[in-house]
CSV table of C-alpha atoms in Angstrom, one decimal:
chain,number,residue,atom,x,y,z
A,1,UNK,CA,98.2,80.6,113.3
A,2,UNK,CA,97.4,77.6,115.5
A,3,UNK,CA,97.6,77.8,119.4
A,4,UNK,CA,97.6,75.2,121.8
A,5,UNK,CA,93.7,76.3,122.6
A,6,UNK,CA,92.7,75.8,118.9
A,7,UNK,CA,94.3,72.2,118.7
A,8,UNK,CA,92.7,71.3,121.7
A,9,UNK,CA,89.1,72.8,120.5
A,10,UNK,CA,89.6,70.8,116.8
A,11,UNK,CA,90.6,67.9,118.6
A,12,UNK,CA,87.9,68.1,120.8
A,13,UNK,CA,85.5,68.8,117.8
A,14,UNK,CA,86.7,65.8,116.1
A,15,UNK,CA,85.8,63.5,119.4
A,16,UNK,CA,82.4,64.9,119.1
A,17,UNK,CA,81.6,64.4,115.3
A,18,UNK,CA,83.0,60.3,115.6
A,19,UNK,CA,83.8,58.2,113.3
A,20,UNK,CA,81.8,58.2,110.1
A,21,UNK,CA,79.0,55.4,110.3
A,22,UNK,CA,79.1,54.9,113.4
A,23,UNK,CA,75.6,54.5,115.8
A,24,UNK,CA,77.1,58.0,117.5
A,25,UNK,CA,77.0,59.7,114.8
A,26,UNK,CA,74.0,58.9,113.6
A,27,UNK,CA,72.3,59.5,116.3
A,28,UNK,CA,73.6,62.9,116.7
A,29,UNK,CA,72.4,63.7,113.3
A,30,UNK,CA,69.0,62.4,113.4
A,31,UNK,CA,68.7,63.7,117.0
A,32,UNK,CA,66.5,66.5,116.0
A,33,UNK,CA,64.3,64.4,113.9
A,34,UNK,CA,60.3,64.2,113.4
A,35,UNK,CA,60.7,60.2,113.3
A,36,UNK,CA,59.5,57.1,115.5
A,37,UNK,CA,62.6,54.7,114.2
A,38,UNK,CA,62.5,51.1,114.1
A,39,UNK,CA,65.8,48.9,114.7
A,40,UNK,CA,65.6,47.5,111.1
A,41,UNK,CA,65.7,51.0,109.6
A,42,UNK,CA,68.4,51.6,111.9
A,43,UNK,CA,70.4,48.7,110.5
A,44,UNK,CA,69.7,49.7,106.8
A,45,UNK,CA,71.3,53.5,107.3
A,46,UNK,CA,74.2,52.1,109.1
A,47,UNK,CA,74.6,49.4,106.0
A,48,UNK,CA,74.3,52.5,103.4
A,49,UNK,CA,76.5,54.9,105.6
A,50,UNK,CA,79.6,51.8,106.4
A,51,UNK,CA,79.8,51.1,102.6
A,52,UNK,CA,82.8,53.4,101.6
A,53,UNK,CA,84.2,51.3,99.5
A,54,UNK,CA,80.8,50.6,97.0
A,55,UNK,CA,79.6,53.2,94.8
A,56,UNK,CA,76.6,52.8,96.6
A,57,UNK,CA,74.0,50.7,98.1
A,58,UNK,CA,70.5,48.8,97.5
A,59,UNK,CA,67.9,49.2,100.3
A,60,UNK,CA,65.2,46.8,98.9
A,61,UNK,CA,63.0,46.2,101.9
A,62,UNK,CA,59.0,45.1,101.7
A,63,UNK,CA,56.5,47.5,101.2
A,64,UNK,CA,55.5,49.2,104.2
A,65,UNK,CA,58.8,49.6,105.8
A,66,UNK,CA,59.9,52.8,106.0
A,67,UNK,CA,62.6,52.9,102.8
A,68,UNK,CA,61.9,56.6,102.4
A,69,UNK,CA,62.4,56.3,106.2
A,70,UNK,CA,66.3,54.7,105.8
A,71,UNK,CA,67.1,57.3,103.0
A,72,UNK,CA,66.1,60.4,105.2
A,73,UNK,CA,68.4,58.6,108.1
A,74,UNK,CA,71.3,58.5,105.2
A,75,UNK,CA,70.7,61.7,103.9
A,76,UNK,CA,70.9,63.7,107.3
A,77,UNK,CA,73.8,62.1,108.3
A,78,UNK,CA,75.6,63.4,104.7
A,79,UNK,CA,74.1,66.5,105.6
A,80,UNK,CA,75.6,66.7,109.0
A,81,UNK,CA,79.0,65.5,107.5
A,82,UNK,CA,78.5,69.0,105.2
A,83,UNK,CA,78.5,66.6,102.5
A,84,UNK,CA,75.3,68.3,100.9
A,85,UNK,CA,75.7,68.4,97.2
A,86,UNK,CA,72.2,65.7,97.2
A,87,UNK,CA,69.7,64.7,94.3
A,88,UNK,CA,66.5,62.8,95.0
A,89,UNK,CA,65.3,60.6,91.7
A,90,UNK,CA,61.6,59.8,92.0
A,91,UNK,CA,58.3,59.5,90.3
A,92,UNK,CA,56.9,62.7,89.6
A,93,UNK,CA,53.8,61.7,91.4
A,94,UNK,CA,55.9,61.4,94.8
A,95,UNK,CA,57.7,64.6,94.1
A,96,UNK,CA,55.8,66.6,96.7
A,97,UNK,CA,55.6,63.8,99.1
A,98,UNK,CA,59.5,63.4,98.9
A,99,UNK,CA,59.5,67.0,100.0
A,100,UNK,CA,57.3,67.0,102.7
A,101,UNK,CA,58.9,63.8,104.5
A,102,UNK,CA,62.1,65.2,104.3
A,103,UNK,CA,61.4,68.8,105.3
A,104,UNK,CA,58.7,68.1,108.5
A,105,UNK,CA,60.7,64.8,109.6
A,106,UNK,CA,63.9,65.6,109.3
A,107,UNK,CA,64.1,69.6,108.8
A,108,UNK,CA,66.0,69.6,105.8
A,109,UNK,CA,66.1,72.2,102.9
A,110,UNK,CA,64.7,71.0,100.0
A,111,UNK,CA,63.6,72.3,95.8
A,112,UNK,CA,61.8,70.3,94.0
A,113,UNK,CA,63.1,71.1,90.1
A,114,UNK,CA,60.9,70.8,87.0
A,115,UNK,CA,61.2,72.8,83.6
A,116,UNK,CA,59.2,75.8,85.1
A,117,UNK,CA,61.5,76.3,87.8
A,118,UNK,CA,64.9,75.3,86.0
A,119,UNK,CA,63.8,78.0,83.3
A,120,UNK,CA,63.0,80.6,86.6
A,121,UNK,CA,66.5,80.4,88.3
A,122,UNK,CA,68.1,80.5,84.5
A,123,UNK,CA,65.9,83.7,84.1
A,124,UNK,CA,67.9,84.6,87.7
A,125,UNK,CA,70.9,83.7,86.1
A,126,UNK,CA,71.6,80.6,87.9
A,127,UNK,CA,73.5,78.9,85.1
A,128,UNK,CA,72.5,75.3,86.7
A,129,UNK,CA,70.2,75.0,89.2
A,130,UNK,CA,71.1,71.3,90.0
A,131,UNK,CA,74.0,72.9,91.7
A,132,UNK,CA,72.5,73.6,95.0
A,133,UNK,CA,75.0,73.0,97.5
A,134,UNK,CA,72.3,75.1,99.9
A,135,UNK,CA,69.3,72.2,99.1
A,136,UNK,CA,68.3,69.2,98.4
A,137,UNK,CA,67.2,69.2,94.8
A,138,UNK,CA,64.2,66.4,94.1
A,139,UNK,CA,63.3,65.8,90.4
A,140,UNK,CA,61.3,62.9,88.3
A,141,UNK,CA,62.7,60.5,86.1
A,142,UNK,CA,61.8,62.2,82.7
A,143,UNK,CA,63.0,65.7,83.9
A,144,UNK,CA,66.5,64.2,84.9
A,145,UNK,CA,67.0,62.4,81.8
A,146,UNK,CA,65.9,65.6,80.1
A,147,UNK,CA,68.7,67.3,81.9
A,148,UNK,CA,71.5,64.5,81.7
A,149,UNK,CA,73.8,66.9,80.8
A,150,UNK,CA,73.6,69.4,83.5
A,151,UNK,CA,72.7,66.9,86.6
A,152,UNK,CA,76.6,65.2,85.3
A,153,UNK,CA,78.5,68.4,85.6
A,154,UNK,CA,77.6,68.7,89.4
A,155,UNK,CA,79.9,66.5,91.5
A,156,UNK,CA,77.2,64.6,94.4
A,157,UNK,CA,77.9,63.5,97.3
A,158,UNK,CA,75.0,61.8,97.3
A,159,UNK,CA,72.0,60.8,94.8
A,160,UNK,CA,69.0,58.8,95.8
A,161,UNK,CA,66.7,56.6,93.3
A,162,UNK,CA,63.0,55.7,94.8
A,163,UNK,CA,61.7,53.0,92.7
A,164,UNK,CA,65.0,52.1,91.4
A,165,UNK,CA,63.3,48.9,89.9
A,166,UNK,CA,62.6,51.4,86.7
A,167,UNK,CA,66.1,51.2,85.8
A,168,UNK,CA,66.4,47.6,85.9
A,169,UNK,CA,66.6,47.2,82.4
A,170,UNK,CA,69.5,49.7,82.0
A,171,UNK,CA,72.0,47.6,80.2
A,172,UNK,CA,69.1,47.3,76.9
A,173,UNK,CA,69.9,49.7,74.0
A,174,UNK,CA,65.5,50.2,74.5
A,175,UNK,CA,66.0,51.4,77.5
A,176,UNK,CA,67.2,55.0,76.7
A,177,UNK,CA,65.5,56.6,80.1
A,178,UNK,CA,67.6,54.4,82.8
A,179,UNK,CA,70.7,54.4,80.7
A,180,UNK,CA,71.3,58.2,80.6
A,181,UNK,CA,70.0,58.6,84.1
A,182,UNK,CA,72.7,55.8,85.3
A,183,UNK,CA,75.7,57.6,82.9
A,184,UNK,CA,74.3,61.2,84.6
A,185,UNK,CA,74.9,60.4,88.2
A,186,UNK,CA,78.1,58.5,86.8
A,187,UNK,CA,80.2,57.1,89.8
A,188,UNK,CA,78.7,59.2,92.4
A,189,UNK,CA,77.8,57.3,95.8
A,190,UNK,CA,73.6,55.9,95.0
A,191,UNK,CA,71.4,54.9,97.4
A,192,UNK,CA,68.8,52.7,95.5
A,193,UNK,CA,65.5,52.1,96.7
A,194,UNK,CA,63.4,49.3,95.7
A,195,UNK,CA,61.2,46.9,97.2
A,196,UNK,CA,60.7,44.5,93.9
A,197,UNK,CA,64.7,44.2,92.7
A,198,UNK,CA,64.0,41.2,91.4
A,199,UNK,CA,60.3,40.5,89.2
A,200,UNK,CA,61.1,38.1,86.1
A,201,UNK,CA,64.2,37.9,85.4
A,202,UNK,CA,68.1,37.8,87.2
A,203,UNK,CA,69.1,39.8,84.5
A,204,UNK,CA,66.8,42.6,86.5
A,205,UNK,CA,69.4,42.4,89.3
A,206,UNK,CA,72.4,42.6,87.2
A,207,UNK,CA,70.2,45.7,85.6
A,208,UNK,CA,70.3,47.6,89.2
A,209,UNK,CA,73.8,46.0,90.1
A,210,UNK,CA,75.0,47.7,86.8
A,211,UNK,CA,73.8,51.2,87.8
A,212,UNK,CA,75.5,51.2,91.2
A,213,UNK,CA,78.7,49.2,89.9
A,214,UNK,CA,79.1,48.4,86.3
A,215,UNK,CA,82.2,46.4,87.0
A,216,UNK,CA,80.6,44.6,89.8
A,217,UNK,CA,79.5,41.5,87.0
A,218,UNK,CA,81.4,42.3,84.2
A,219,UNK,CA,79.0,42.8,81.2
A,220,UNK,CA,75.6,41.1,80.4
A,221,UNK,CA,76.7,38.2,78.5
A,222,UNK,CA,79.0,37.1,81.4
A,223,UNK,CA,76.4,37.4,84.0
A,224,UNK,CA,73.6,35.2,81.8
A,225,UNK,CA,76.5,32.8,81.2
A,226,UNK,CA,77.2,32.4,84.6
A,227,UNK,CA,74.1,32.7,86.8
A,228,UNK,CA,71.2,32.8,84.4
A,229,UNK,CA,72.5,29.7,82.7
A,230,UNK,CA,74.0,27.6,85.7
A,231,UNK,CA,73.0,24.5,86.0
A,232,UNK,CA,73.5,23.9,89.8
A,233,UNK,CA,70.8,26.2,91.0
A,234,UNK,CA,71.5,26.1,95.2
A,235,UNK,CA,75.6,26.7,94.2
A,236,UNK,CA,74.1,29.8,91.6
A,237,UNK,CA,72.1,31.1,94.3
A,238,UNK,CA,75.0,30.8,97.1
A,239,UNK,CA,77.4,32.7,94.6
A,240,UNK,CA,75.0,35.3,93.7
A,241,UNK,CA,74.3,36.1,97.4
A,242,UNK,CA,77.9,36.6,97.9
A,243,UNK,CA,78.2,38.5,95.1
A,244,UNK,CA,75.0,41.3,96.3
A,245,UNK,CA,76.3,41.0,100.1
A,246,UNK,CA,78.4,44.4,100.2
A,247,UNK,CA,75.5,46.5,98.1
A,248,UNK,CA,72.0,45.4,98.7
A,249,UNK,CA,70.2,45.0,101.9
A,250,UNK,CA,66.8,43.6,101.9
A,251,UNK,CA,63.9,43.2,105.0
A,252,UNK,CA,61.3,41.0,105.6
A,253,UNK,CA,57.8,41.9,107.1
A,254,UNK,CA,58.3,37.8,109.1
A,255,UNK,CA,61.8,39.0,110.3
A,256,UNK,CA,60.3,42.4,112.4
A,257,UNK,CA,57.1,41.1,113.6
A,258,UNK,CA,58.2,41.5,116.7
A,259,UNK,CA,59.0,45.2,116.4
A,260,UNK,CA,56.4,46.3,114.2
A,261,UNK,CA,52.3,44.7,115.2
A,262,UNK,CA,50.8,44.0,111.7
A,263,UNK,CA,47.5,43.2,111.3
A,264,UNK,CA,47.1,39.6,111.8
A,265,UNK,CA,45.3,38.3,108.5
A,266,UNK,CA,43.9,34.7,108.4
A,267,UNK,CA,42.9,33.5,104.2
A,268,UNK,CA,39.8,31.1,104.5
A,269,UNK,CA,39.4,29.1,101.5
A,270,UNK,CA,36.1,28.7,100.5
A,271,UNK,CA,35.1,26.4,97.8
A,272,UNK,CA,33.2,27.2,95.0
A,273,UNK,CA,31.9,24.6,92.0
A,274,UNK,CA,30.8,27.0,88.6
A,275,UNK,CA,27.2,26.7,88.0
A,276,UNK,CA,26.4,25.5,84.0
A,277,UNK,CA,26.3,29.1,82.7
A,278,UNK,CA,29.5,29.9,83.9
A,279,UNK,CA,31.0,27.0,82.7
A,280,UNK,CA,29.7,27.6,79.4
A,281,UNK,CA,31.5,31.6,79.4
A,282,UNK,CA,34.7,30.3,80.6
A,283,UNK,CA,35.3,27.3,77.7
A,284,UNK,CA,33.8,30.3,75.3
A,285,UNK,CA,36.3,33.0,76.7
A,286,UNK,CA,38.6,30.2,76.4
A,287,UNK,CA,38.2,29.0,72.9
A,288,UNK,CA,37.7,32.9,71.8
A,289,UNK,CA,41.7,34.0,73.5
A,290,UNK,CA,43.0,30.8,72.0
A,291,UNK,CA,42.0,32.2,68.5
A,292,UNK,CA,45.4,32.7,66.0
A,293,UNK,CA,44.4,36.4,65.3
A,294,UNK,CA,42.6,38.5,67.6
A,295,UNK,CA,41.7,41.8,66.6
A,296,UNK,CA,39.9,43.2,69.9
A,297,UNK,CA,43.4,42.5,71.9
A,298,UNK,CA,46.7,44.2,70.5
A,299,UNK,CA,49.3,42.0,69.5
A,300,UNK,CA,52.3,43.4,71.5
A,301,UNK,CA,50.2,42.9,75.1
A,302,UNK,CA,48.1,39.7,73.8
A,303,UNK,CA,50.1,37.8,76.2
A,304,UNK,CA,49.2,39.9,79.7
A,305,UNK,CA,46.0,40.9,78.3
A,306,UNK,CA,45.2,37.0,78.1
A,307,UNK,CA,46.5,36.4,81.8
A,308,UNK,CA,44.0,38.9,83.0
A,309,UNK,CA,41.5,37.9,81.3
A,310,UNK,CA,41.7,34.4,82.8
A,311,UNK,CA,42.4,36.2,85.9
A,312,UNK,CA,39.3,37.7,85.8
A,313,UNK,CA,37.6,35.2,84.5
A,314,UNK,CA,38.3,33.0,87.5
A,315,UNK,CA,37.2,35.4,90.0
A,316,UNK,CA,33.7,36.2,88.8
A,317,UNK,CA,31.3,37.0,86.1
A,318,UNK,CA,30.9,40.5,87.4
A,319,UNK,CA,35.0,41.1,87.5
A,320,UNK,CA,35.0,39.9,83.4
A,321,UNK,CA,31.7,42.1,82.6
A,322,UNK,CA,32.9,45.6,82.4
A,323,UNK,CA,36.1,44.2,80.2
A,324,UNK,CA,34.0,42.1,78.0
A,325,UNK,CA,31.7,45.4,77.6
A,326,UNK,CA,35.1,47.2,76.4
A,327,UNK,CA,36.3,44.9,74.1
A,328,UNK,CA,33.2,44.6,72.4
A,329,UNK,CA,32.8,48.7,71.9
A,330,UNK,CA,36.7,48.3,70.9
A,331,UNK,CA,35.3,46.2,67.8
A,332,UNK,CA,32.3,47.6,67.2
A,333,UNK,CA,34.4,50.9,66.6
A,334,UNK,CA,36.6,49.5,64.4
A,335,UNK,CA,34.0,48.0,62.2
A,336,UNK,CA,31.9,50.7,62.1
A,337,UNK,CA,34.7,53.5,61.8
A,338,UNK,CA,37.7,51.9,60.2
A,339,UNK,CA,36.4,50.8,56.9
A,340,UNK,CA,35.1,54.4,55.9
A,341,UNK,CA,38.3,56.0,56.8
A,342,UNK,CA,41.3,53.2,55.4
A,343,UNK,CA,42.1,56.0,52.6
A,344,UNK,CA,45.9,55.5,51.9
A,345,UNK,CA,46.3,59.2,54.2
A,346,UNK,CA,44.5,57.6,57.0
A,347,UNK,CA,45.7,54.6,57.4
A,348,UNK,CA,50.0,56.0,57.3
A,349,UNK,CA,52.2,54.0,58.6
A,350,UNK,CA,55.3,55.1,61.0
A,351,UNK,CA,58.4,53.2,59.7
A,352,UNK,CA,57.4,49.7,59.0
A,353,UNK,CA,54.7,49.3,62.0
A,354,UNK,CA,51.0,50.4,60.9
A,355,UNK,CA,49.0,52.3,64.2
A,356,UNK,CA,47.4,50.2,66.4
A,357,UNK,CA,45.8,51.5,69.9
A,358,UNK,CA,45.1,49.5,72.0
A,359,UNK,CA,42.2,50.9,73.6
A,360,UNK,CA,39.1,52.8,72.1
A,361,UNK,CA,36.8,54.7,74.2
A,362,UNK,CA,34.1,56.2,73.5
A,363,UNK,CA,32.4,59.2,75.8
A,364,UNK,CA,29.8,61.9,75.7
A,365,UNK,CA,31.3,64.3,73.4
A,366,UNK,CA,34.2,62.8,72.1
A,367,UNK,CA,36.4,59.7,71.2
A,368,UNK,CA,39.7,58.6,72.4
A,369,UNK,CA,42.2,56.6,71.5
A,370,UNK,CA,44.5,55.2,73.8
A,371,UNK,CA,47.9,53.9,73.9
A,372,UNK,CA,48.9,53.3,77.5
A,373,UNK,CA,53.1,52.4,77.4
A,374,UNK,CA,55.7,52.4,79.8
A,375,UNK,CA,57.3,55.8,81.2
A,376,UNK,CA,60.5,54.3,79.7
A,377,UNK,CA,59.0,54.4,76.5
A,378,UNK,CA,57.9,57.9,75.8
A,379,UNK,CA,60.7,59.1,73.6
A,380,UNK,CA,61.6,55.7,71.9
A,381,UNK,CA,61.9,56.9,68.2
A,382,UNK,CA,58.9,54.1,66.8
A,383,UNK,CA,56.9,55.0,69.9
A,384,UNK,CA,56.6,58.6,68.7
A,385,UNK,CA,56.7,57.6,65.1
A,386,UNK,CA,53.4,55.5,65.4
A,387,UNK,CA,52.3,58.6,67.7
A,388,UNK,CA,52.8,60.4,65.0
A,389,UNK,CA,50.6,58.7,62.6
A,390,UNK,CA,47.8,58.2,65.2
A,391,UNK,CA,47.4,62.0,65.3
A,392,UNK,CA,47.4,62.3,61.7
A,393,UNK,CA,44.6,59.4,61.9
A,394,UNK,CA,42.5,61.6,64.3
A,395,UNK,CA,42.9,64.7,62.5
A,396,UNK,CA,41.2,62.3,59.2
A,397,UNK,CA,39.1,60.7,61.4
A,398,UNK,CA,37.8,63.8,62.8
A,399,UNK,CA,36.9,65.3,59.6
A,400,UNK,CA,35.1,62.6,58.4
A,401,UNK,CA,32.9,62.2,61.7
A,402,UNK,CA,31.8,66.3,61.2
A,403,UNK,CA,30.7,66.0,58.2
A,404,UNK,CA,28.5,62.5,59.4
A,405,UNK,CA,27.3,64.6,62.7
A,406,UNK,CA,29.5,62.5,64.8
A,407,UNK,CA,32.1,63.0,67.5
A,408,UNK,CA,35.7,64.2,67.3
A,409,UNK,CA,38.5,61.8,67.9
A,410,UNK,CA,41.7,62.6,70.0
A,411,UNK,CA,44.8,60.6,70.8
A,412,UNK,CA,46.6,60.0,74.0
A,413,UNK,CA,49.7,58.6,74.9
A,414,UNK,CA,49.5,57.7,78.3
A,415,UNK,CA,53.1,57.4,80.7
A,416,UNK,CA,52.1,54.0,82.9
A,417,UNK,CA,53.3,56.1,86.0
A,418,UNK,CA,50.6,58.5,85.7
A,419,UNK,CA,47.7,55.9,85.8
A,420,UNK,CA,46.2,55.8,89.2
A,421,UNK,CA,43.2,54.7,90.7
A,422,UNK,CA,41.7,57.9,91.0
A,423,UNK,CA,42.3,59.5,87.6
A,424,UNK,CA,39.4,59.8,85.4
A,425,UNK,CA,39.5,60.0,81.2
A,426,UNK,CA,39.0,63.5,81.5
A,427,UNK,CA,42.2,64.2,83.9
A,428,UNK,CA,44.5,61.6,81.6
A,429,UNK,CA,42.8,64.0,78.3
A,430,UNK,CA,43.8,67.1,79.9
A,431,UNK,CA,47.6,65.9,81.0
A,432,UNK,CA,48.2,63.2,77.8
A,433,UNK,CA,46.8,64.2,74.8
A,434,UNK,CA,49.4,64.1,71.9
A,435,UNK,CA,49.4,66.5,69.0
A,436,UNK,CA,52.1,65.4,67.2
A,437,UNK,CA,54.9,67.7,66.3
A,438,UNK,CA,53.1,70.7,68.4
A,439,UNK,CA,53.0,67.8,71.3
A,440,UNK,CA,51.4,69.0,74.8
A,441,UNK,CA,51.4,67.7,78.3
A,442,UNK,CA,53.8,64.8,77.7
């Protein structure tokens, strides 16, 4: 039964909550917040909140301003509107760092899911833990693709994508990963954030367009005929810009300098004239990359490898030395290991590709092979196939080195995500090394 008092308490209620997206409401529910905002980050919530019509948005501001910042504004306003059915995409290094910024800063609930806790709440009898309307639920990219299935029977209100740039090449049958992420979340409102949506190619953009609208440019084909083809570049670009308007808002650092005080930095070109000797490496280095078959660089990355190389080169003698001192133990090992161990068993090949790695190192006790590939790439079918063989050329390899006093040899497949600056060969053995069928720590 409604009385006069309770239509004048809703309506009353109603005046108080505002209009969705409006600088009221978001205010109200980022009142209680942990957070020193800045007007741009402001602007970028209010551009993901005022989007109804979109499946979604792209936040692709510089580095350094505050993206995880914007999302936290749009997620606490979805969770003041009760809208709370919320998934949070990242990296499964930033996993825990997801979780703290959104729990100190902005006080909201949170569970970070991975197989050990999926398998715990199952145990509970939580028949799928992605359906937390209680909690935020954060996961990595390889655990959501894992559970596809599961994270497209929940119906979000929300789901946010750090680092959306690793989806950019959803619309490629290679790219397996991004493509049953995108058809998981379906046509759930995204908030994409990225702050490279663009690195090599437009067809990137159409990549992240895709994921939030797949109607938005038709299919691939269309979109290379029409912008990646055009001939009038400045009408391309004017079209194009139209075209992202509605979904993607992107930042400068030069457009909030007066807002945020970066450290002033001022380049000084110094010039510098190669003495003899170093003229001498560099037209060697040169003539040695320019070789047709180079069997210390692998053939898939011979084209970065070479730009590094020159990169390298041209910074200093010192940079080059320690890569130079690889290569060479990368030969050395294969002519002093190789030829003993090219038995027909040994040398296996996965499909029609023969193994490769394409780094060999060599430490106190043991031997590694290394085959660093993109995150994307870990359950491509010749990927694991060539995997595969490597082990079985380990296991061989192994054998033969016991019996000649030497050292064992062990294979890793190594995710690109989980490279950082402070992991050492010991950390990537204990997390990457592949066995094959009775695989660990992928």
């Amino acid at each position: 039964m409604t009385t006069p008092y309770h239509s004048q308490y809703w309506a009353h209620a109603l005046t108080l909550r505002g209009a969705t997206g409006s600088i009221e409401a978001l205010s109200r529910s980022i009142a209680g917040s942990r957070v020193d905002l800045n007007p741009h980050q402001v602007d970028a919530a209010l551009f993901a909140i005022r989007s109804p019509l979109t499946r979604g948005v792209i936040l692709a501001d510089e580095v350094g301003l505050g993206k995880t910042i914007e999302a936290g504004i749009v997620i606490s306003q979805r969770w003041a509107e009760r809208k709370r059915r919320i998934l949070v995409i990242v990296p499964s290094t930033l996993r825990k760092q997801w979780q703290q910024d959104l729990e100190t800063k902005f006080y909201l609930p949170t569970r970070v899911l991975d197989s050990r806790a999926f398998n715990a709440l199952a145990q509970e009898g939580v028949s799928n833990a992605f359906d937390s309307p209680d909690r935020l639920v954060i996961c990595s990219y390889h655990f959501a693709s894992a559970k596809a299935n599961e994270i497209h029977r929940v119906p979000w209100d929300l789901v946010v994508i750090d680092e959306a740039h690793r989806l950019r090449n959803v619309y490629k049958k290679a790219s397996r990963l991004a493509r049953r992420i995108a058809d998981a979340v379906g046509s759930a409102p995204k908030l994409l954030l990225t702050a490279t949506p663009l690195q090599n190619s437009l067809m990137e953009l159409y990549g992240l367009a895709s994921v939030i609208d797949d109607h938005l440019f038709g299919d691939a084909t269309s979109f290379r005929d029409r912008f990646v083809r055009a001939a009038d570049e400045r009408g391309r670009n004017a079209d194009l810009r139209a075209r992202l308007q509605p979904i993607c808002a992107r930042t400068l650092r030069k457009q909030i300098v007066e807002h945020i005080p970066f450290t002033r930095r001022i380049p000084i070109t110094q010039d510098f004239l190669p003495s003899d000797a170093e003229h001498e490496l560099y037209e060697a280095i040169s003539d040695y990359l320019q070789r047709d078959q180079l069997i210390a660089l692998p053939a898939s990355q011979r084209t970065l490898i070479t730009l590094v190389l020159r990169k390298l080169l041209a910074s200093s003698t010192f940079a080059i030395a320690d890569t130079l001192d690889r290569l060479a133990m990368r030969l050395e090992a294969i002519s002093s290991n190789l030829p003993a161990l090219l038995a027909p068993r040994a040398s296996r090949q996965a499909g029609d590709a023969s193994y490769e790695p394409d780094f060999v190192v060599e430490a106190k006790a043991e031997k590694y092979l290394c085959e660093p590939k993109s995150a994307a790439e870990m359950e491509d079918r010749d990927v694991l196939a060539k995997a595969q063989a490597a082990v079985e050329w380990c296991s061989h390899a192994t054998k033969h080195e016991a019996e000649n006093g030497g050292k064992p040899w062990t294979y890793l497949l190594i995710p690109h995500d989980v490279i950082t600056d402070n992991k050492t060969l010991k950390g990537l053995a204990a997390s990457c090394t592949h066995r094959g069928k009775e695989q660990t720590g992928k």
